[in-house]
XYZ file of C-alpha atoms in Angstrom:
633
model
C 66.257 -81.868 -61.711
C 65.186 -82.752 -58.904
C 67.402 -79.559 -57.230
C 65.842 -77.411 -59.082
C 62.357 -78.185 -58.131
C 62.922 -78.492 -54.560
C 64.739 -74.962 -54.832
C 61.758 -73.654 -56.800
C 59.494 -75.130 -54.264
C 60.970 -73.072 -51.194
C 61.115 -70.038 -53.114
C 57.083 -70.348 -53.718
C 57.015 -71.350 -50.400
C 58.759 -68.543 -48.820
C 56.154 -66.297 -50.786
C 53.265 -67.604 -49.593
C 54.456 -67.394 -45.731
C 55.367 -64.037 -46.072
C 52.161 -62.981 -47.268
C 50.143 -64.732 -44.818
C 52.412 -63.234 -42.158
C 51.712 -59.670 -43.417
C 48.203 -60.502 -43.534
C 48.335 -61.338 -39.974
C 50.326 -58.647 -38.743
C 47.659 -56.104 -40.488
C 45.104 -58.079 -38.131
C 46.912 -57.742 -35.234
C 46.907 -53.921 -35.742
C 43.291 -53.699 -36.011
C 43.595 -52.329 -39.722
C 41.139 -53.979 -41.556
C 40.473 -53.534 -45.423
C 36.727 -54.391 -46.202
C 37.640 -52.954 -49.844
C 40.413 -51.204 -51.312
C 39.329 -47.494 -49.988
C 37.712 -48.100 -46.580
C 40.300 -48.443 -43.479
C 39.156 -48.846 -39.540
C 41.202 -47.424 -36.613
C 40.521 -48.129 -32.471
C 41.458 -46.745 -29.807
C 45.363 -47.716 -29.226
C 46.288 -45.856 -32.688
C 47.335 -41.998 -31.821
C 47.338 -39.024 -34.056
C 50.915 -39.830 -35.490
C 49.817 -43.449 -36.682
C 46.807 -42.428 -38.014
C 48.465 -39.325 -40.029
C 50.679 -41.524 -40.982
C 47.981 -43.882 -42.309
C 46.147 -40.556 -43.904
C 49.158 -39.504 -45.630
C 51.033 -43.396 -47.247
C 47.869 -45.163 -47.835
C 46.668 -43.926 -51.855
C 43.418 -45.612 -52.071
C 42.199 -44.767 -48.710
C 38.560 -43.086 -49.180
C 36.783 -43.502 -46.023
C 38.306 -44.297 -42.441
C 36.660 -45.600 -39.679
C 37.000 -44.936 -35.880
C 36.502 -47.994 -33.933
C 34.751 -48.697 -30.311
C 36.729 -51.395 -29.121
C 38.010 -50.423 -25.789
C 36.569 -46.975 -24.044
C 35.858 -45.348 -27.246
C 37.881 -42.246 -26.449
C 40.625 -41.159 -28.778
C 43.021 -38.949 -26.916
C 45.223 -35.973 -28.776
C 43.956 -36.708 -32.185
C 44.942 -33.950 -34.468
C 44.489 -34.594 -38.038
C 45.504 -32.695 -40.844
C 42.972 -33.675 -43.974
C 44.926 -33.558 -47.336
C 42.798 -36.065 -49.813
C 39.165 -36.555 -49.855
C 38.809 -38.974 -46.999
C 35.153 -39.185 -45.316
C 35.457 -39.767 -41.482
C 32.677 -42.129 -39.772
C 33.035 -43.556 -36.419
C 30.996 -46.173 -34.216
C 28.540 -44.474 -31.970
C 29.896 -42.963 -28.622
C 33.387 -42.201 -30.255
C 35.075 -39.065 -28.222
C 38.183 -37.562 -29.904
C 40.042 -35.627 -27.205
C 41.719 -32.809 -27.552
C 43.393 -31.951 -23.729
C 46.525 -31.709 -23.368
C 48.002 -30.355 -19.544
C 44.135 -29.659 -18.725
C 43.921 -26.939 -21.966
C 42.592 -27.421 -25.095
C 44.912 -27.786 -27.820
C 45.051 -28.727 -31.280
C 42.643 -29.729 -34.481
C 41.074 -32.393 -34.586
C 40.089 -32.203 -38.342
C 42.137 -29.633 -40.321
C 40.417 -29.884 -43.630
C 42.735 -28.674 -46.341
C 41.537 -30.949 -49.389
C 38.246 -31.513 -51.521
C 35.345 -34.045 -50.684
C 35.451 -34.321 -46.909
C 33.048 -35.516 -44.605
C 33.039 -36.279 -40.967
C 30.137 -37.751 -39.375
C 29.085 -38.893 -35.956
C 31.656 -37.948 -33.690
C 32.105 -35.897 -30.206
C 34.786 -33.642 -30.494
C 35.970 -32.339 -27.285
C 38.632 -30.376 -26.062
C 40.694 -28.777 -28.747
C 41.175 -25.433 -29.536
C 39.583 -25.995 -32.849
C 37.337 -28.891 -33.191
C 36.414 -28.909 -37.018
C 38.928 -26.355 -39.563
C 38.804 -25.825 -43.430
C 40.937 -23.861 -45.707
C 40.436 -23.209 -49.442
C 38.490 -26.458 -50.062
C 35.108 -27.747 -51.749
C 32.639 -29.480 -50.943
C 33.070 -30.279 -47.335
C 30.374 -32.421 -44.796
C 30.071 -31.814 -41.212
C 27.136 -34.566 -39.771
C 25.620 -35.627 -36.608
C 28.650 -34.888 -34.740
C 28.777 -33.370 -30.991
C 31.871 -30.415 -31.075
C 31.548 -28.650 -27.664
C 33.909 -27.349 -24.653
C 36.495 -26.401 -27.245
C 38.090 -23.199 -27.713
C 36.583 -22.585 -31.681
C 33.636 -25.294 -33.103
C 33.541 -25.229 -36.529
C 35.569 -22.846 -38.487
C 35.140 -22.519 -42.157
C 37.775 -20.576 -44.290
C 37.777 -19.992 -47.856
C 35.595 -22.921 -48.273
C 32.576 -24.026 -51.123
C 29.987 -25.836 -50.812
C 29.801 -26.713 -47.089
C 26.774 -28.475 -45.148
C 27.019 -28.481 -41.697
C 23.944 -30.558 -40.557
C 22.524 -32.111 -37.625
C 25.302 -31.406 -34.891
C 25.457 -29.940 -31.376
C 27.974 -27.607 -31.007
C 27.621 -26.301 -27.190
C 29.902 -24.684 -24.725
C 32.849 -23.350 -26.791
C 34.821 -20.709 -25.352
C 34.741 -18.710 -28.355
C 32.245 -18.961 -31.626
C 30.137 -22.562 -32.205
C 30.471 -21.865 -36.578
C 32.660 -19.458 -37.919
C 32.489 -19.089 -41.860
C 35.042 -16.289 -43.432
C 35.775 -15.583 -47.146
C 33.613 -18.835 -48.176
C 30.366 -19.277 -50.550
C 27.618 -21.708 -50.690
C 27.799 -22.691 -46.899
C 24.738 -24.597 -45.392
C 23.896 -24.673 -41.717
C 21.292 -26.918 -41.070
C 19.189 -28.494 -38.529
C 22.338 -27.559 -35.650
C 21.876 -27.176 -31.818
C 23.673 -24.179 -30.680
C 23.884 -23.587 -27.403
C 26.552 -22.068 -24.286
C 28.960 -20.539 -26.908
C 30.806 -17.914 -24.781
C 31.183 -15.531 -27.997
C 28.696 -15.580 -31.424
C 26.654 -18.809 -31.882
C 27.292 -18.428 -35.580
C 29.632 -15.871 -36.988
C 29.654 -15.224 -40.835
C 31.897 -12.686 -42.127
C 32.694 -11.667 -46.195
C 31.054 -14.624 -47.524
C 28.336 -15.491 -49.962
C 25.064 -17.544 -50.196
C 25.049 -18.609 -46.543
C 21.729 -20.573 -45.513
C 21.404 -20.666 -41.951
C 17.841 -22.363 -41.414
C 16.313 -24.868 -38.445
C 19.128 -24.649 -35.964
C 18.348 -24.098 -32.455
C 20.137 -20.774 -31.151
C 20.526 -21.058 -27.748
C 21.831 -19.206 -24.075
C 24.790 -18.537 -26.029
C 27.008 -14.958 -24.323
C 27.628 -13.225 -28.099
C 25.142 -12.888 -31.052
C 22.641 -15.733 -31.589
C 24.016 -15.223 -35.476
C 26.263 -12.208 -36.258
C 26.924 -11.227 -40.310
C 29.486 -9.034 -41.656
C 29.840 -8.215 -45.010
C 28.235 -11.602 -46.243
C 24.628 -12.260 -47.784
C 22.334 -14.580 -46.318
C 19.314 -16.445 -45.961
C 18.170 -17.318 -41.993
C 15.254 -19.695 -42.373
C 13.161 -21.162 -39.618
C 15.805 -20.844 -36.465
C 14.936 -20.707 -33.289
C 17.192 -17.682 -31.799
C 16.576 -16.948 -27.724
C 18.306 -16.092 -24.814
C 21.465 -15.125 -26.352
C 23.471 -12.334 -24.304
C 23.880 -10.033 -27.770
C 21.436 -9.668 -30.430
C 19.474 -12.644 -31.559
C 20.406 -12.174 -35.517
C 22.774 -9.434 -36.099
C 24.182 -7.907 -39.863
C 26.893 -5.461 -39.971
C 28.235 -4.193 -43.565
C 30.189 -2.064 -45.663
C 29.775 -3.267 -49.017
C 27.438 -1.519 -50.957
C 25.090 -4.075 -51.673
C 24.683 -7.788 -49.802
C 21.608 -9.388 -49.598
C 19.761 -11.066 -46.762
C 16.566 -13.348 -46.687
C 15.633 -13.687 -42.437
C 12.341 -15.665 -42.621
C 10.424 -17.744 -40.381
C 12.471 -17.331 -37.323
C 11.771 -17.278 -33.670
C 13.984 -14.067 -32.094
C 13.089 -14.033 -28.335
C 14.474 -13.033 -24.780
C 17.782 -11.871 -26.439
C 19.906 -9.223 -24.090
C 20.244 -7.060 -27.101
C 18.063 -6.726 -30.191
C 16.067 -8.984 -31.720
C 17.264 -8.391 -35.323
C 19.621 -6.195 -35.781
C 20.954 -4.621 -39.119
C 23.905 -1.990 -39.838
C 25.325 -0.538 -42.684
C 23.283 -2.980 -44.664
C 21.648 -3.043 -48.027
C 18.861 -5.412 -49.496
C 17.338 -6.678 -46.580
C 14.004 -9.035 -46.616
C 12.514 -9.748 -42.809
C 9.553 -11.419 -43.249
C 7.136 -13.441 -40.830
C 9.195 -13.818 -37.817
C 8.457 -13.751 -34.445
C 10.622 -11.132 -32.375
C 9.217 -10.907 -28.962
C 11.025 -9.796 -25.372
C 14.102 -8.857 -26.001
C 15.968 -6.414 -24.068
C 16.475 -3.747 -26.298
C 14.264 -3.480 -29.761
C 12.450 -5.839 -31.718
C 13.988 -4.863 -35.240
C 16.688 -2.286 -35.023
C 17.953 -0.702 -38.778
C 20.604 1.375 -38.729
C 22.053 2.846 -42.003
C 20.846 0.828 -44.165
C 18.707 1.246 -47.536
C 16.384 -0.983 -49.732
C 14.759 -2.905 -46.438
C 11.496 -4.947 -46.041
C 9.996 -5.531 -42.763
C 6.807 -8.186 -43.634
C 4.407 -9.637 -41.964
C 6.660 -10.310 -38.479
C 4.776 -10.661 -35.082
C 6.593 -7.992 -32.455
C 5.920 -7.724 -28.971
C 7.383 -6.977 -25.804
C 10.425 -4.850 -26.846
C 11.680 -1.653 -26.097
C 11.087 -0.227 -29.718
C 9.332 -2.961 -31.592
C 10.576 -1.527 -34.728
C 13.766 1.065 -34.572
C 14.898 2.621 -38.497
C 17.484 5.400 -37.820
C 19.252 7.015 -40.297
C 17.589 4.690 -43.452
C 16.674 4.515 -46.728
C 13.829 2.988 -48.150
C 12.613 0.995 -45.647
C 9.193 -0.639 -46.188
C 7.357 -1.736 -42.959
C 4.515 -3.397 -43.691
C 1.652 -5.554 -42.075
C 3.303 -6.297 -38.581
C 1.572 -6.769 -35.845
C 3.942 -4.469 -32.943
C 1.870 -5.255 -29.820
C 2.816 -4.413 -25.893
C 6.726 -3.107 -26.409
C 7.431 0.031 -24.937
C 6.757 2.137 -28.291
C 5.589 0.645 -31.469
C 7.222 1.818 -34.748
C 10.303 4.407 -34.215
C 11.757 6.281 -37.547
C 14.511 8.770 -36.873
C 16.791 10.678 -39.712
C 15.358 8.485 -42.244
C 13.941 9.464 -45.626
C 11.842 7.740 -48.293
C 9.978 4.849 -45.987
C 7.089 3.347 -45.765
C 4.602 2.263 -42.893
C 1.886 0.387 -43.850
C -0.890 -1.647 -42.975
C 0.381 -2.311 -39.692
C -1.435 -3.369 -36.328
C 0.325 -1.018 -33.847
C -1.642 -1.296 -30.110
C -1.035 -1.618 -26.570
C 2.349 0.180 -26.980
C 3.730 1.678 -23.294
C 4.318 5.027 -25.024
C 3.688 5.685 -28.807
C 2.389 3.769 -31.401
C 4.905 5.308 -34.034
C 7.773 7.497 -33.003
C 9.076 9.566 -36.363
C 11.736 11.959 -35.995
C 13.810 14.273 -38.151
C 12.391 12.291 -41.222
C 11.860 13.422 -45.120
C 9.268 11.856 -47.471
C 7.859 9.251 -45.404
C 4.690 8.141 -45.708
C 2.479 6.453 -43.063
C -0.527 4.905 -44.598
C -3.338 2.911 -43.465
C -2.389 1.912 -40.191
C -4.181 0.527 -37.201
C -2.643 2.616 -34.171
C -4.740 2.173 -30.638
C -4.743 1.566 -26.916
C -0.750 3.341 -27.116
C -0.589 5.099 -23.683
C 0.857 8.067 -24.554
C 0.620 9.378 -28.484
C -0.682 7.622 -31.432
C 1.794 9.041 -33.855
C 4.653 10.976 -32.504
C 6.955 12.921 -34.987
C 9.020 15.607 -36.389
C 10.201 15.815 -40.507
C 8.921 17.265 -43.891
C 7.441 16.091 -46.571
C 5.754 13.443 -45.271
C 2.696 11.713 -46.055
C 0.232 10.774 -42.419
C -2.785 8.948 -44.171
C -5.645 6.384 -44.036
C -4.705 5.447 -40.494
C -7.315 4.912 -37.860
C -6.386 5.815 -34.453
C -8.106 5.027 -31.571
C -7.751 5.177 -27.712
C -4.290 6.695 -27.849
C -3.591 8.256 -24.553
C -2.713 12.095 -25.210
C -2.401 12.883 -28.775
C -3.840 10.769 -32.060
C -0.910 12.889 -34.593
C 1.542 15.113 -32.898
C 3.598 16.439 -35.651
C 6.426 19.100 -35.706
C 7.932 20.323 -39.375
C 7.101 21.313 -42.807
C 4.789 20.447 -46.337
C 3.422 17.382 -44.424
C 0.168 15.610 -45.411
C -2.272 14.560 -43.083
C -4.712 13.321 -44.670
C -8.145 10.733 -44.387
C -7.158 9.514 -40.676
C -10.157 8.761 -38.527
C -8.872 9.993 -34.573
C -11.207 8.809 -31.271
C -11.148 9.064 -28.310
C -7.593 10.860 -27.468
C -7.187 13.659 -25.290
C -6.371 15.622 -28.518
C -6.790 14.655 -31.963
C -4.198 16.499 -34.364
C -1.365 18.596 -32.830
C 0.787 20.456 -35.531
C 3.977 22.497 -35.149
C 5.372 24.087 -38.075
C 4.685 25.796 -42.027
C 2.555 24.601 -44.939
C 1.184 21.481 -43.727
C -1.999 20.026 -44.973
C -4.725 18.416 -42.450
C -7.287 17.104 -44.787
C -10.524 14.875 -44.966
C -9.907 13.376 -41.491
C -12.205 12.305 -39.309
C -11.937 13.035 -35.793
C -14.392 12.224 -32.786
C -14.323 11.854 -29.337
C -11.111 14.200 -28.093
C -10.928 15.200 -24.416
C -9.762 18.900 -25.406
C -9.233 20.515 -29.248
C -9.576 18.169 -32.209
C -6.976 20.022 -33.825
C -4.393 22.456 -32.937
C -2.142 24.057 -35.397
C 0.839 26.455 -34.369
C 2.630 28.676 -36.584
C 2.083 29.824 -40.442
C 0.363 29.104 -43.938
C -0.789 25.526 -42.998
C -4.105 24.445 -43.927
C -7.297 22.594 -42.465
C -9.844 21.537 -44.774
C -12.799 19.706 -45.244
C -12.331 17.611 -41.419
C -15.139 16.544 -39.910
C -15.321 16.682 -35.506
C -17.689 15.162 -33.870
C -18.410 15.105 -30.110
C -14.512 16.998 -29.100
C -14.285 19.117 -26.501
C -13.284 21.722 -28.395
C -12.487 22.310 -32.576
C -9.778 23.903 -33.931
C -7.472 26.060 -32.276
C -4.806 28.440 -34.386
C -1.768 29.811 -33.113
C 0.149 31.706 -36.110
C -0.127 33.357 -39.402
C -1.516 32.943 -42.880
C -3.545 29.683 -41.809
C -6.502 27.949 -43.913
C -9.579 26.602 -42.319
C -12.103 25.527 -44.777
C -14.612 23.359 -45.354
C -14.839 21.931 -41.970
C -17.654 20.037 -40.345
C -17.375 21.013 -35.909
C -19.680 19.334 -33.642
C -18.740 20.398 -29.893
C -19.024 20.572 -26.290
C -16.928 23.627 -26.303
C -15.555 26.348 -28.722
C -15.584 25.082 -32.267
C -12.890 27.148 -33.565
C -10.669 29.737 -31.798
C -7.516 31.283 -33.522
C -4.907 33.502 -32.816
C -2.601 36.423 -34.498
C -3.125 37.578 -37.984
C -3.684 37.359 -42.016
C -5.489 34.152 -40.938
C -8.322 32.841 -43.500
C -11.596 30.713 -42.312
C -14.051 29.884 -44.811
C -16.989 27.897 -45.448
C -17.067 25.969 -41.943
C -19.834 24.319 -39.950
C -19.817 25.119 -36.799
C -21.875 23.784 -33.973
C -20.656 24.770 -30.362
C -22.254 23.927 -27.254
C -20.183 25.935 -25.291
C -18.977 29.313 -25.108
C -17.791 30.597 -28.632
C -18.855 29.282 -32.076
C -15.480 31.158 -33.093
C -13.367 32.995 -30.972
C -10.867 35.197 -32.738
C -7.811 37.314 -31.614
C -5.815 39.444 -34.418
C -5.890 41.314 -37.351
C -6.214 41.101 -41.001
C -8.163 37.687 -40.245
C -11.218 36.746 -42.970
C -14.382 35.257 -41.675
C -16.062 33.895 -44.791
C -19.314 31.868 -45.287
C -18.998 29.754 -42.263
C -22.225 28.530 -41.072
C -22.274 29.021 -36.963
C -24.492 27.747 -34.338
C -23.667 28.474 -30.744
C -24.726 28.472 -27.450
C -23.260 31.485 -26.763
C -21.408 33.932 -28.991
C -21.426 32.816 -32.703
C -18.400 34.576 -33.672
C -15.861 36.309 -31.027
C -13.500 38.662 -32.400
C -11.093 40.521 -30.489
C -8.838 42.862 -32.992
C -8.352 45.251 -36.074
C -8.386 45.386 -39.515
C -10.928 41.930 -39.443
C -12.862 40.816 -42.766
C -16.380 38.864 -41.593
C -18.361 38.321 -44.850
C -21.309 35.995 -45.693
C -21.407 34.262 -42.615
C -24.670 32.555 -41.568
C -24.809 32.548 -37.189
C -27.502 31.459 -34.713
C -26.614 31.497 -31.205
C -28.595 31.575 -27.817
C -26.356 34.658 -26.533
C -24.656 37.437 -29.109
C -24.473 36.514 -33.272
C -21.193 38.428 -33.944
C -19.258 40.195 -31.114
C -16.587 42.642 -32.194
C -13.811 43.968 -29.672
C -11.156 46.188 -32.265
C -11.183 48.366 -34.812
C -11.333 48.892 -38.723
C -13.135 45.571 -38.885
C -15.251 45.177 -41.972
C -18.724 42.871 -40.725
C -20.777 42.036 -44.151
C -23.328 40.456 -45.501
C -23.549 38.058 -42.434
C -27.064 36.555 -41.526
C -27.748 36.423 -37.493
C -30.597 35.189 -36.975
C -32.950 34.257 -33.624
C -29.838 35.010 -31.686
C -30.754 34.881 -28.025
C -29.193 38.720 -27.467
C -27.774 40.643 -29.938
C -27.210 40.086 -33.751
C -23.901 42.175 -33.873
C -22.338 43.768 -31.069
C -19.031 46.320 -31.821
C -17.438 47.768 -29.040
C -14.361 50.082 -31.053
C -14.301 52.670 -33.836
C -14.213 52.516 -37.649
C -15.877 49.653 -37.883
C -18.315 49.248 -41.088
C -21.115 47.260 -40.699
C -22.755 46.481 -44.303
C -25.119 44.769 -45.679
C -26.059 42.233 -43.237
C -28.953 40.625 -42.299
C -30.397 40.283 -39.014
C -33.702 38.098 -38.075
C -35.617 37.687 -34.869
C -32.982 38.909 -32.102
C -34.649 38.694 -28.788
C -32.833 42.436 -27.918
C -31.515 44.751 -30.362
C -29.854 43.770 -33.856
C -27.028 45.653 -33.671
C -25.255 47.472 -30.677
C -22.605 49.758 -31.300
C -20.051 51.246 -28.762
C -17.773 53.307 -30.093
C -16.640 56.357 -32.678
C -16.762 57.250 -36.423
C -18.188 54.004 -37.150
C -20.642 53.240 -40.453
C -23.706 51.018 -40.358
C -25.092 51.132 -43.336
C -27.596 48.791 -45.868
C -28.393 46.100 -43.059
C -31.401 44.389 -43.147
C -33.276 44.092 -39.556
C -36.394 42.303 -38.164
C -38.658 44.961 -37.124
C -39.606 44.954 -33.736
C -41.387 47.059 -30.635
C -37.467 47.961 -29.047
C -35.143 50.046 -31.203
C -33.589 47.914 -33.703
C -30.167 49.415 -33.298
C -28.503 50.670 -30.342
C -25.707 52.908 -30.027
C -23.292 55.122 -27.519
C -20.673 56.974 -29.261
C -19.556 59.713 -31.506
C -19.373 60.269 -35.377
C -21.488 57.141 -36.276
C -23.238 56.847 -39.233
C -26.636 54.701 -40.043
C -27.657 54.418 -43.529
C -30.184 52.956 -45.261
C -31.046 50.321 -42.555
C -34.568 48.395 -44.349
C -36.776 46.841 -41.619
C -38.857 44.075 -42.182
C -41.484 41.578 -40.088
């Protein structure tokens, strides 16, 4: 019996010392089990005891990296295949270089529920990796002077907050193929290639990260949706925010951000659909402000641009709206080129080196209710049909308020001052309309070419008025207050009707063609009233009172009736040409005679004339008839 217990008794003991030996040998190799999931390492455990820990240890849910010696873990390289999160003491360096090169991972993330938190990763050619995982952490860790940062692949749900990721040789974050990724609150800075890089993924929020000196793209996008909120994107040697893509619809949300001093453009968008840029400062960047190229269905709100080559580029677009932006001091304002169906709006455009708004080659536009002044060279520069120019004021633009080239435009309701011209238009069937124009250094409005119309403008204080050069033309309904001619058109088939005209310099209207009409227009001049040089002329109901000649005539087969010249300085109606028929006009108080005639075979007949001591009508020529002339007091 006594046997037995003795033998019982070493057998319990036995237990017992083997345990406690265990326990002590776990001690002395600094693993230490505060509960069943949570595991330390230090500094004398390499990458093939702690994947070896990683790997055999089932309960293991958290593991810690220890400060005990230097706090520098050399060669880790750890391949993540449970949900394990990663914490280490502060000042914990895992180091990746091996033969003075980076090499390695030092996290390759290939399960669920990671996190890794606090340390500075260094060295490797990858510091962080995921592939085909969920919900993955990246925190308050340093990852710089490593080939790759952070490189997320087919990954949900990742947050990558609160880390500096500086100095890698190629991207800081790259995300591919992955969905619901957050970067957050991240100092960027010194990447040789694209600070962030984010290519065929979905629901990416990049927002408060610092974007720094970095050689690529602050944030490049390709064929991904997005929201960038808040950043802070300068001095990058690419674009500051860049989105390429060839999907036919994405989505972006760039808001709140700070684009600035970027070697390329500010934002830049290509091939992209569904874009919102709102309230963002872009200022000095090398190239433009906002750049759209190719895309459709974009919104540029409310952003603060300055000191860019184009503040605003759209070439080759579709529906783009660009709305209340201040574009201040970049070389030109606003530039649309090949684009159809856009919008400019509202927007403060000023202080431009060139133009306010450049558009070119562009189809139903419309540019509405802008502020365009002190550009030093054209207010609104463009070429493109049906296109709608309204409601803008434009002031102190160097050469030309609206220079326009193209078709079935509408100008209409601008107020112009103080350009050298106010409204230059090249091209058929375009409408000027209601504007307002004061203050021009030479013609308030010059129209080239055929069957475009000007009516109801009012010009104050110009130079000069309107000036024609084509066919088939509309004046009407003007109001011309001037220092020189108030309206002087060229070529034929040409109708003006129902203008008011005051000229204070040498021609009310001065006229050169045929086939023109000259109807009710009210004319005060300083010198001729109405000028006409040409044949086949129709000048009817016109009311004239000028200090030199009422109606001067150089042509033949013009038809002059029922015009009133009255106190005109010289003559009422002067015609040097033949068959000419003067009818039915009525001429007042003409200091010499009311109607001179020089010329053949031509009929004045049923004119009304102020009766005075010298002959009332004066002519040298053959076969001209007078008929029925009734003088009056």
């Amino acid at each position: 019996m006594q046997f037995k217990y003795n033998k019982l008794f070493k057998e319990y003991f036995s237990k017992i010392l083997f345990l406690a030996m265990f326990f002590s040998l776990l001690a002395l190799v600094s693993i230490s089990s505060v509960n069943a999931a949570s595991y330390s390492v230090n500094e004398t455990w390499d990458f093939v005891m702690i994947q070896d820990l990683l790997d055999n240890t089932n309960d293991i849910t958290n593991l810690h990296f220890t400060s005990d010696i230097s706090g520098v873990y050399n060669n880790i390289i750890l391949t993540i295949n449970k949900a394990v999160s990663f914490t280490c003491d502060e000042g914990v360096i895992l180091n990746g270089s091996y033969n003075g090169g980076p090499w390695g991972t030092a996290f390759n993330v290939l399960s669920n529920n990671v996190n890794i938190t606090g340390f500075t990763i260094i060295g490797y050619n990858q510091g962080i990796s995921t592939y085909n995982v969920n919900n993955i952490g990246i925190f308050n860790n340093n990852i710089s002077n490593n080939n790759h940062g952070v490189d997320i692949k087919s990954a949900t749900n990742v947050s990558i907050a609160n880390n500096t990721i500086n100095n890698n040789e190629f991207s800081g974050v790259n995300v591919n193929s992955s969905k619901n990724v957050i970067v957050d609150n991240n100092i960027l800075e010194s990447n040789s290639g694209d600070s962030i890089l984010v290519v065929s993924s979905d629901s990416v929020n990049l927002k408060n990260n610092k974007i720094r000196k970095n050689n690529g793209d602050g944030i490049s996008v390709n064929n991904s949706s997005l929201d960038a909120l808040n950043n802070l994107v300068e001095e990058n040697g690419g674009n500051g925010i860049s989105l390429n893509s060839y999907k036919s619809s994405n989505g972006a949300n760039i808001k709140d951000n700070i684009v600035k001093k970027n070697k390329g453009n500010g934002i830049n968008l290509e091939n992209f659909s569904k874009a919102y840029i709102n309230n963002n400062i872009v200022e000095s960047n090398a190239e433009d402000g906002i750049s759209i190229q190719d895309s459709s269905n974009v919104d540029i709100l409310s952003n603060n641009i300055s000191k860019n080559n184009n503040g605003i580029s759209v070439d080759s677009c579709e529906d783009v709206n660009i709305k209340n932006n201040k574009v201040i001091n970049n070389v030109i304002g606003v530039s649309l080129d090949h684009s159809k169906k856009s919008n400019i709006e509202n927007n403060n455009i000023e202080s431009n080196n060139k133009n306010g708004i450049n558009i070119f080659n562009s189809i139903n536009s419309k540019i509405i209710n802008n502020n365009i002044r002190n550009n030093q060279d054209y207010g609104i520069l463009g070429s493109g049909n049906y296109n709608d120019i309204s409601k803008n004021t434009l002031t102190n633009n160097k050469y030309v308020g609206i220079d326009f080239e193209g078709n079935k435009n509408n100008i209409k309701s601008n107020i112009i001052i103080k350009s050298y011209r106010g409204v230059l238009l090249v091209g058929y069937e375009n409408v000027i309309t209601n504007n307002n124009i004061n203050d021009i250094g030479n013609y308030g409005i010059l129209i080239y070419y055929d069957s475009n119309s000007a009516i109801s403008n009012t010009l104050k204080n110009n130079k000069m008025g309107i000036y024609i050069d084509g066919i088939k033309n509309i004046i009407s309904k003007n109001k011309i207050n001037t220092n020189s001619n108030g309206i002087y058109i060229k070529r034929n088939y040409n109708s003006l009707s129902s203008n008011s005209i005051n000229s204070k310099g040498k021609y009310g209207i001065k006229a050169t063609g045929s086939y023109n009409n000259f109807l009710k227009n009210k004319v005060i001049s300083k010198s001729y009233g109405i000028y006409l040089s040409g044949s086949k002329n129709n000048l009817k109901s016109n009311e004239i009172y000028s200090k030199f000649t009422g109606i001067y005539i150089n042509g033949n087969s013009n038809l002059i009736s029922k015009n009133i010249a009255d106190n005109n300085k010289r003559y009422g109606i002067e015609v040097k040409g033949n068959k000419n028929t003067i009818t039915k006009n009525k001429l007042f108080k003409n200091k010499s005679y009311a109607i001179k005639i020089v010329g053949k075979i031509n009929k004045i007949t049923y004119n009304t004339i102020s009766k005075k001591k010298k002959h009332e009508i004066l002519i040298s020529g053959k076969k001209n008839v007078i008929k029925a002339t009734k003088l009056v007091k």
